[in-house]
Amino acid sequence: MVVLVRPRNPLNIGAAARAMSNFGARHLRLVNPYAVGFREARSAVGASALLTNAQEFDTVAQAVEDCSLVIGTTAVRDRDLQNPLRRLNDESGSAVRAALKSGRVALLFGSEKVGLTNEDFTHCHWLLNIPTHEQHISMNLGQAVAVCLFGLSRSVADNATPNDAEPAESGELEKITQGLYEALKISGYVKPGNDAVSEKKVRRLMLRLNLQAMDAKVLLGMVRQIVWKLRQAGKN
Amino acid sequence: MVVLVRPRNPLNIGAAARAMSNFGARHLRLVNPYAVGFREARSAVGASALLTNAQEFDTVAQAVEDCSLVIGTTAVRDRDLQNPLRRLNDESGSAVRAALKSGRVALLFGSEKVGLTNEDFTHCHWLLNIPTHEQHISMNLGQAVAVCLFGLSRSVADNATPNDAEPAESGELEKITQGLYEALKISGYVKPGNDAVSEKKVRRLMLRLNLQAMDAKVLLGMVRQIVWKLRQAGKN
């Protein structure tokens, strides 16, 4: 599934949808699109079903809630990135195709001007970079979507045996993140005035764990019980 | 070198130029472009030097005169083609890169509506096809240029350096297990009489996380703080 975060240009939204149909990707989601641009793209002559069925979300967290692998795209290679960075090649393509066998995969693209933010990145398991010429790293959005989908879809073989360990969905991880974060606040691990940093830290930690769905459920139960106890104690 | 044959849309010409700069292709040639479209593309804000230096030709023959390998692109796979047909993959990419060492290579793209004609094909050594979804084979021109240049320019040794993060040691995992287990006991998650089962459960869970050494350290700090707080609360 392709997730466009804060896209503005209707032509780019349409181009992304067209590339998706070329490479067999079916679901388009938009986070906070520029309303006029989205309306124009949707009402354009020849707009595809894929485009008219595109879903809108307010936040990245909501858009990727049911996904088990979330990948952010970035033009930048050496920025101080907290996430693992992979190049678009056979290896990353295999990783994505493997993940598709057992869950949903979200491929995030940022706005035309500034791309994805560091906050967006905290929702991503890893980042994907298209190897480009060093002097011209910034790609057109529609072209970036086309190249990524081509690169990831190569040699599609969809009929392999499904993985028995189902990965946790992002919505579940977010609940654990929120619970653990609350426990850390109550217990004084999170220092006042440092809220944002630590919440991101916890979210990234959760993503790196590659939790299975079953384990996520167990962990969420544990965290909730601990939070409950900490709250109880605070009342006395 | 990219040769656009009878392109019409200025946005597509501009998009082709942009993709070329992304992937390090330098020379753009146009055969019989729609005059208005070409003028618009050239005069667009931010038009690159590549675009302003693009050369115009009346015929395909003239445009590829100095090239030692001429490749036509086509969306069609089973048309009655007289030329050898290759798919865009590592093999065709290698062939192109090898040819570039000893001469010029022209990559031809047809007009937005009808692509290259059979007459155009007679100038081509072979044809190149982008593997797309069967129901949607026709790509946007700018996106096709981007995907082709990406596919052909992939360097053979572009493997990303794998994440060689150091794994956590068992002793560290055991400390987290013990800490978490204590937190679970204090908070009532572990039921009396069921101690052994749950401790094992926690330990197995920790093992499945494949924690990195750095993350284990962070997690241990979190767990210890939570345990400390729970104990404090218990004293009151």
Coordinates of C-alpha atoms in Angstrom, one line a residue:
Chain A
M1 CA 0.0 0.0 0.0
V2 CA 1.2 3.5 -0.8
V3 CA 0.8 6.3 1.7
L4 CA 1.3 9.8 0.5
V5 CA 2.0 12.1 3.5
R6 CA 0.9 15.7 3.0
P7 CA 0.9 15.7 -0.8
R8 CA 0.0 18.9 -2.5
N9 CA 0.0 18.6 -6.3
P10 CA -3.0 16.9 -7.9
L11 CA -0.8 15.8 -10.8
N12 CA 1.6 14.0 -8.5
I13 CA -1.3 12.3 -6.7
G14 CA -2.7 11.1 -10.0
A15 CA 0.8 10.1 -11.2
A16 CA 1.3 8.0 -8.0
A17 CA -2.0 6.3 -8.6
R18 CA -1.1 5.5 -12.2
A19 CA 2.2 4.0 -11.2
M20 CA 0.5 1.9 -8.6
S21 CA -1.8 0.4 -11.2
N22 CA 1.2 -0.2 -13.5
F23 CA 2.9 -2.2 -10.8
G24 CA -0.1 -3.9 -9.2
A25 CA -0.3 -1.9 -6.0
R26 CA -4.0 -1.5 -5.0
H27 CA -4.4 0.6 -1.9
L28 CA -3.7 4.3 -1.7
R29 CA -3.9 6.3 1.5
L30 CA -3.3 10.0 2.1
V31 CA -2.3 11.7 5.3
N32 CA -3.4 15.3 5.5
P33 CA -3.4 16.0 1.8
Y34 CA -3.8 19.6 0.5
A35 CA -7.6 19.5 0.2
V36 CA -7.8 21.3 -3.2
G37 CA -5.1 19.2 -4.7
F38 CA -6.8 15.9 -3.6
R39 CA -10.2 17.0 -4.9
E40 CA -8.7 18.0 -8.3
A41 CA -6.8 14.7 -8.6
R42 CA -9.9 12.7 -7.7
S43 CA -12.1 14.6 -10.2
A44 CA -9.6 14.5 -13.0
V45 CA -10.8 12.9 -16.3
G46 CA -9.8 9.3 -16.2
A47 CA -9.2 9.2 -12.5
S48 CA -8.9 5.5 -11.6
A49 CA -11.0 3.6 -9.1
L50 CA -7.8 3.3 -7.1
L51 CA -7.8 7.1 -6.8
T52 CA -11.4 7.5 -6.1
N53 CA -11.2 4.8 -3.4
A54 CA -8.2 6.4 -1.8
Q55 CA -8.6 6.8 2.0
E56 CA -7.8 10.0 3.9
F57 CA -6.2 10.1 7.4
D58 CA -5.2 12.8 9.9
T59 CA -2.1 11.2 11.1
V60 CA 0.6 8.7 10.0
A61 CA -0.2 6.6 13.0
Q62 CA -3.8 6.1 11.9
A63 CA -2.8 5.5 8.2
V64 CA -0.4 2.6 9.1
E65 CA -2.4 1.2 12.0
D66 CA -3.1 -2.2 10.3
C67 CA 0.3 -2.5 8.7
S68 CA 3.0 -4.9 9.9
L69 CA 5.8 -3.3 8.0
V70 CA 6.1 0.5 7.5
I71 CA 8.8 1.8 5.2
G72 CA 9.7 5.5 4.8
T73 CA 11.3 6.7 1.6
T74 CA 14.0 9.3 1.7
A75 CA 16.3 11.0 -0.8
V76 CA 18.9 11.6 1.9
R77 CA 21.6 9.1 2.6
D78 CA 23.8 10.6 5.3
R79 CA 21.4 12.7 7.3
D80 CA 21.6 11.8 10.9
L81 CA 19.0 9.0 10.6
Q82 CA 17.8 7.0 13.5
N83 CA 16.2 4.3 11.4
P84 CA 18.0 1.5 9.5
L85 CA 18.5 2.7 5.9
R86 CA 18.3 0.4 2.9
R87 CA 18.8 1.0 -0.7
L88 CA 16.2 0.1 -3.3
N89 CA 17.6 -3.2 -4.7
D90 CA 17.0 -6.9 -4.9
E91 CA 17.7 -7.3 -1.2
S92 CA 15.2 -4.8 0.1
G93 CA 12.7 -6.0 -2.6
S94 CA 12.9 -9.5 -1.2
A95 CA 12.4 -8.2 2.3
V96 CA 9.2 -6.4 1.2
R97 CA 7.9 -9.3 -0.7
A98 CA 8.5 -11.6 2.2
A99 CA 6.6 -9.2 4.5
L100 CA 3.7 -9.0 2.1
K101 CA 3.1 -12.7 2.6
S102 CA 2.1 -12.3 6.2
G103 CA 0.8 -8.8 6.5
R104 CA 0.3 -5.3 5.1
V105 CA 3.2 -3.2 4.0
A106 CA 3.0 0.6 3.9
L107 CA 5.4 2.6 1.7
L108 CA 5.4 6.2 2.8
F109 CA 6.3 9.2 0.6
G110 CA 6.6 12.7 2.0
S111 CA 5.4 16.0 0.5
E112 CA 7.0 17.3 -2.7
K113 CA 8.9 20.0 -0.9
V114 CA 10.3 18.6 2.3
G115 CA 9.7 14.8 2.2
L116 CA 9.0 12.9 5.4
T117 CA 9.8 14.5 8.8
N118 CA 11.7 13.0 11.6
E119 CA 8.4 12.5 13.4
D120 CA 7.1 10.5 10.4
F121 CA 10.2 8.4 10.5
T122 CA 9.4 7.3 14.1
H123 CA 6.5 5.3 12.6
C124 CA 8.8 3.5 10.2
H125 CA 10.6 0.2 10.7
W126 CA 13.2 1.2 8.2
L127 CA 13.9 3.7 5.5
L128 CA 14.3 3.2 1.7
N129 CA 16.6 5.2 -0.5
I130 CA 16.6 5.3 -4.3
P131 CA 20.2 5.3 -5.4
T132 CA 20.4 8.5 -7.5
H133 CA 23.1 10.8 -8.8
E134 CA 24.7 12.6 -5.9
Q135 CA 24.1 16.1 -7.3
H136 CA 20.4 15.4 -8.0
I137 CA 18.9 13.4 -5.2
S138 CA 15.5 14.9 -5.1
M139 CA 13.0 13.0 -7.3
N140 CA 9.6 14.0 -8.6
L141 CA 7.0 12.3 -6.3
G142 CA 5.2 10.4 -9.1
Q143 CA 8.5 9.2 -10.5
A144 CA 9.7 8.1 -7.1
V145 CA 6.6 6.1 -6.5
A146 CA 7.0 4.4 -10.0
V147 CA 10.7 3.6 -9.4
C148 CA 10.1 2.2 -5.9
L149 CA 7.2 0.0 -6.9
F150 CA 9.2 -1.2 -9.9
G151 CA 12.2 -1.9 -7.8
L152 CA 10.2 -3.7 -5.1
S153 CA 7.9 -5.7 -7.3
R154 CA 10.6 -7.3 -9.4
S155 CA 10.2 -11.0 -9.9
V156 CA 7.0 -11.2 -8.0
A157 CA 6.2 -14.7 -6.8
D158 CA 3.1 -14.4 -4.7
N159 CA 2.5 -18.1 -4.0
A160 CA 5.0 -19.0 -1.4
T161 CA 4.1 -20.6 1.9
P162 CA 2.9 -18.0 4.4
N163 CA 5.1 -17.3 7.3
D164 CA 3.6 -18.9 10.4
A165 CA 4.7 -16.1 12.7
E166 CA 2.3 -13.2 12.0
P167 CA 3.9 -9.8 12.6
A168 CA 2.3 -7.3 14.9
E169 CA 0.4 -4.5 13.4
S170 CA 1.4 -0.9 13.9
G171 CA -1.7 -0.1 15.8
E172 CA -0.9 -2.7 18.4
L173 CA 2.7 -1.4 18.7
E174 CA 1.4 2.1 19.2
K175 CA -0.7 0.9 22.1
I176 CA 2.3 -0.7 23.7
T177 CA 4.3 2.4 23.1
Q178 CA 1.7 4.6 24.7
G179 CA 1.3 2.3 27.7
L180 CA 5.0 1.9 28.3
Y181 CA 5.5 5.6 27.9
E182 CA 2.9 6.3 30.5
A183 CA 4.6 3.8 32.9
L184 CA 7.8 5.6 32.3
K185 CA 6.3 9.0 33.0
I186 CA 4.7 7.8 36.2
S187 CA 7.9 6.2 37.4
G188 CA 10.0 9.2 36.7
Y189 CA 12.1 7.7 33.8
V190 CA 10.8 10.4 31.5
K191 CA 12.2 13.8 32.7
P192 CA 9.8 16.8 32.6
G193 CA 10.3 19.0 29.5
N194 CA 11.7 16.1 27.6
D195 CA 8.4 14.4 26.6
A196 CA 8.7 14.4 22.8
V197 CA 12.1 12.9 22.7
S198 CA 11.3 10.0 24.9
E199 CA 8.0 9.1 23.2
K200 CA 9.9 8.8 19.9
K201 CA 12.6 6.8 21.6
V202 CA 10.0 4.3 22.9
R203 CA 8.3 4.1 19.5
R204 CA 11.5 3.4 17.7
L205 CA 12.5 0.8 20.3
M206 CA 9.2 -1.0 19.8
L207 CA 9.7 -1.0 16.0
R208 CA 13.1 -2.5 16.3
L209 CA 11.8 -5.4 18.3
N210 CA 10.1 -6.9 15.3
L211 CA 7.3 -8.2 17.5
Q212 CA 5.1 -11.0 16.5
A213 CA 1.3 -10.5 16.8
M214 CA 1.0 -13.0 19.6
D215 CA 3.9 -11.4 21.6
A216 CA 2.5 -7.9 21.1
K217 CA -0.7 -9.0 22.7
V218 CA 1.1 -10.5 25.7
L219 CA 3.3 -7.5 26.0
L220 CA 0.4 -5.1 25.8
G221 CA -1.3 -7.0 28.6
M222 CA 1.8 -6.8 30.8
V223 CA 2.2 -3.1 30.2
R224 CA -1.4 -2.3 30.9
Q225 CA -1.3 -4.2 34.2
I226 CA 1.8 -2.4 35.2
V227 CA 0.3 1.0 34.3
W228 CA -2.9 0.1 36.2
K229 CA -0.8 -0.7 39.3
L230 CA 1.3 2.5 39.0
R231 CA -1.9 4.5 38.7
Q232 CA -3.5 2.8 41.7
A233 CA -0.3 3.5 43.8
G234 CA -0.5 7.2 42.7
K235 CA -4.0 7.4 44.2
N236 CA -3.0 6.5 47.7
Chain B
M1 CA 21.2 9.4 -23.9
V2 CA 17.5 9.7 -23.9
V3 CA 15.6 10.3 -27.2
L4 CA 12.0 11.3 -27.0
V5 CA 10.2 10.7 -30.2
R6 CA 7.3 13.0 -31.0
P7 CA 6.6 14.0 -27.3
R8 CA 3.7 16.4 -26.9
N9 CA 3.2 17.3 -23.2
P10 CA 5.7 19.8 -21.8
L11 CA 5.3 18.4 -18.3
N12 CA 6.4 15.0 -19.6
I13 CA 9.4 16.5 -21.3
G14 CA 10.3 18.3 -18.1
A15 CA 9.8 15.1 -16.1
A16 CA 12.0 13.1 -18.4
A17 CA 14.7 15.7 -18.0
R18 CA 14.4 15.6 -14.2
A19 CA 14.6 11.8 -14.1
M20 CA 17.7 12.0 -16.3
S21 CA 19.5 14.3 -13.9
N22 CA 18.4 12.0 -11.0
F23 CA 20.1 9.0 -12.6
G24 CA 23.1 10.8 -14.2
A25 CA 22.0 10.7 -17.9
R26 CA 23.2 13.9 -19.6
H27 CA 22.0 14.2 -23.1
L28 CA 18.5 14.7 -24.2
R29 CA 17.4 14.6 -27.8
L30 CA 14.0 15.1 -29.3
V31 CA 12.7 13.9 -32.6
N32 CA 9.9 16.1 -34.0
P33 CA 8.5 17.3 -30.7
Y34 CA 5.2 19.2 -30.7
A35 CA 6.7 22.7 -31.0
V36 CA 4.5 24.4 -28.4
G37 CA 5.1 21.7 -25.8
F38 CA 8.8 21.8 -26.2
R39 CA 8.9 25.6 -26.0
E40 CA 6.9 25.5 -22.8
A41 CA 9.0 22.8 -21.2
R42 CA 12.2 24.7 -22.0
S43 CA 10.9 28.0 -20.6
A44 CA 9.4 26.4 -17.5
V45 CA 10.7 27.8 -14.2
G46 CA 13.6 25.7 -13.0
A47 CA 14.2 24.1 -16.4
S48 CA 17.5 22.4 -16.2
A49 CA 20.6 23.0 -18.3
L50 CA 19.9 19.5 -19.6
L51 CA 16.6 20.7 -20.9
T52 CA 17.7 23.9 -22.4
N53 CA 20.6 22.1 -24.1
A54 CA 18.4 19.4 -25.6
Q55 CA 18.9 18.9 -29.3
E56 CA 16.1 18.7 -31.9
F57 CA 16.1 16.4 -34.9
D58 CA 13.7 15.7 -37.7
T59 CA 14.1 12.0 -37.9
V60 CA 15.1 9.1 -35.6
A61 CA 17.9 8.3 -38.0
Q62 CA 19.5 11.6 -37.5
A63 CA 19.0 11.6 -33.7
V64 CA 20.8 8.2 -33.3
E65 CA 23.4 8.7 -36.0
D66 CA 26.4 8.8 -33.6
C67 CA 25.2 6.0 -31.3
S68 CA 26.5 2.4 -31.2
L69 CA 23.5 0.9 -29.4
V70 CA 19.9 2.0 -30.0
I71 CA 17.2 0.6 -27.7
G72 CA 13.5 1.2 -28.3
T73 CA 11.1 1.0 -25.3
T74 CA 7.7 -0.6 -25.6
A75 CA 4.9 -1.5 -23.3
V76 CA 3.9 -4.3 -25.5
R77 CA 5.2 -7.8 -25.0
D78 CA 3.5 -10.0 -27.6
R79 CA 3.1 -7.7 -30.6
D80 CA 4.5 -9.1 -33.7
L81 CA 7.9 -7.6 -33.1
Q82 CA 10.8 -8.0 -35.5
N83 CA 13.4 -6.9 -32.9
P84 CA 14.8 -8.9 -30.1
L85 CA 12.8 -8.0 -26.9
R86 CA 14.4 -7.8 -23.5
R87 CA 13.0 -7.0 -20.1
L88 CA 14.3 -4.3 -17.9
N89 CA 16.4 -6.3 -15.4
D90 CA 20.0 -6.8 -14.3
E91 CA 20.8 -8.6 -17.6
S92 CA 19.7 -5.8 -19.9
G93 CA 21.2 -3.3 -17.5
S94 CA 24.6 -5.0 -17.8
A95 CA 24.3 -5.1 -21.6
V96 CA 23.7 -1.3 -21.6
R97 CA 26.5 -0.5 -19.2
A98 CA 28.9 -2.6 -21.2
A99 CA 27.9 -0.8 -24.4
L100 CA 28.4 2.6 -22.7
K101 CA 32.1 1.8 -22.2
S102 CA 32.8 1.8 -25.9
G103 CA 30.2 4.1 -27.4
R104 CA 27.0 6.0 -27.1
V105 CA 23.7 4.4 -26.2
A106 CA 20.3 5.9 -27.2
L107 CA 17.2 5.0 -25.3
L108 CA 14.1 5.8 -27.3
F109 CA 10.7 6.6 -25.9
G110 CA 7.7 7.1 -28.1
S111 CA 4.9 9.6 -27.9
E112 CA 2.5 9.6 -25.0
K113 CA -0.4 8.2 -27.0
V114 CA 1.0 5.6 -29.4
G115 CA 4.6 5.0 -28.4
L116 CA 7.2 4.1 -31.0
T117 CA 6.1 3.0 -34.5
N118 CA 7.3 0.0 -36.4
E119 CA 9.3 2.4 -38.5
D120 CA 11.0 3.7 -35.3
F121 CA 11.8 0.2 -34.3
T122 CA 13.7 -0.4 -37.5
H123 CA 16.4 1.9 -36.0
C124 CA 16.7 -0.1 -32.9
H125 CA 19.1 -2.9 -32.1
W126 CA 16.7 -4.3 -29.6
L127 CA 13.6 -3.4 -27.6
L128 CA 13.2 -2.9 -23.9
N129 CA 10.0 -3.7 -21.9
I130 CA 9.3 -2.7 -18.3
P131 CA 7.6 -5.6 -16.6
T132 CA 4.2 -4.2 -15.5
H133 CA 0.9 -5.5 -14.3
E134 CA -0.9 -7.1 -17.3
Q135 CA -4.0 -4.9 -17.1
H136 CA -2.1 -1.7 -16.9
I137 CA 0.9 -1.8 -19.3
S138 CA 0.8 1.8 -20.4
M139 CA 3.1 4.0 -18.3
N140 CA 3.3 7.7 -18.0
L141 CA 6.2 8.9 -20.2
G142 CA 8.2 10.7 -17.4
Q143 CA 7.7 7.7 -15.1
A144 CA 8.8 5.3 -17.8
V145 CA 12.0 7.3 -18.3
A146 CA 12.6 7.3 -14.5
V147 CA 12.1 3.5 -14.2
C148 CA 14.2 2.7 -17.2
L149 CA 17.1 4.8 -16.1
F150 CA 16.9 3.4 -12.6
G151 CA 16.7 -0.1 -13.9
L152 CA 19.6 0.3 -16.3
S153 CA 21.9 2.3 -14.0
R154 CA 21.8 0.0 -11.0
S155 CA 25.3 -0.6 -10.2
V156 CA 26.2 -4.2 -9.8
A157 CA 27.6 -3.8 -6.3
D158 CA 25.1 -1.6 -4.7
N159 CA 24.3 -3.8 -1.7
A160 CA 23.6 -1.7 1.3
T161 CA 25.8 -2.4 4.2
P162 CA 23.8 -4.7 6.4
N163 CA 22.9 -3.5 9.8
D164 CA 25.7 -5.1 11.9
A165 CA 24.3 -4.0 15.2
E166 CA 25.7 -6.0 18.1
P167 CA 23.2 -8.4 19.6
A168 CA 22.4 -8.3 23.3
E169 CA 24.2 -10.8 25.6
S170 CA 22.2 -13.4 27.4
G171 CA 23.2 -12.0 30.8
E172 CA 21.6 -8.7 29.9
L173 CA 18.5 -10.4 28.7
E174 CA 18.2 -12.2 32.0
K175 CA 18.4 -9.0 33.9
I176 CA 15.6 -7.5 31.9
T177 CA 13.6 -10.8 32.4
Q178 CA 14.1 -10.6 36.1
G179 CA 13.2 -7.0 36.3
L180 CA 10.1 -7.3 34.2
Y181 CA 9.0 -10.4 36.1
E182 CA 9.3 -8.5 39.4
A183 CA 7.2 -5.7 37.9
L184 CA 4.6 -8.2 36.8
K185 CA 4.5 -9.8 40.2
I186 CA 4.1 -6.5 42.1
S187 CA 1.4 -5.3 39.7
G188 CA -0.6 -8.6 39.9
Y189 CA -0.1 -9.8 36.4
V190 CA 1.6 -13.0 37.7
K191 CA -1.0 -15.0 39.6
P192 CA 0.0 -16.7 42.8
G193 CA 0.9 -20.4 42.3
N194 CA 1.8 -19.8 38.7
D195 CA 5.2 -18.3 39.2
A196 CA 7.3 -20.7 37.1
V197 CA 5.2 -20.6 34.0
S198 CA 5.3 -16.9 33.8
E199 CA 9.0 -16.4 34.4
K200 CA 9.7 -18.8 31.5
K201 CA 7.1 -16.9 29.4
V202 CA 8.9 -13.7 30.0
R203 CA 12.3 -15.1 29.3
R204 CA 11.1 -16.7 26.0
L205 CA 9.5 -13.4 25.0
M206 CA 12.8 -11.6 25.6
L207 CA 14.7 -14.1 23.5
R208 CA 12.2 -13.7 20.6
L209 CA 12.8 -9.9 20.5
N210 CA 16.3 -10.3 19.1
L211 CA 17.4 -7.3 21.1
Q212 CA 20.4 -5.3 20.1
A213 CA 22.9 -4.6 22.9
M214 CA 22.1 -0.9 22.9
D215 CA 18.4 -1.5 23.1
A216 CA 18.8 -4.0 25.9
K217 CA 20.6 -1.4 27.9
V218 CA 17.8 1.1 27.4
L219 CA 15.1 -1.4 28.1
L220 CA 16.9 -2.6 31.3
G221 CA 17.0 1.0 32.5
M222 CA 13.3 1.5 31.8
V223 CA 12.3 -1.7 33.6
R224 CA 14.5 -0.9 36.6
Q225 CA 13.0 2.5 37.0
I226 CA 9.5 1.1 36.8
V227 CA 10.3 -1.6 39.4
W228 CA 11.8 1.0 41.7
K229 CA 8.6 3.1 41.5
L230 CA 6.4 0.1 42.1
R231 CA 8.5 -0.8 45.2
Q232 CA 8.3 2.7 46.5
A233 CA 4.6 2.7 46.1
G234 CA 4.4 -0.6 48.0
K235 CA 6.2 0.9 51.0
N236 CA 3.5 3.5 51.5

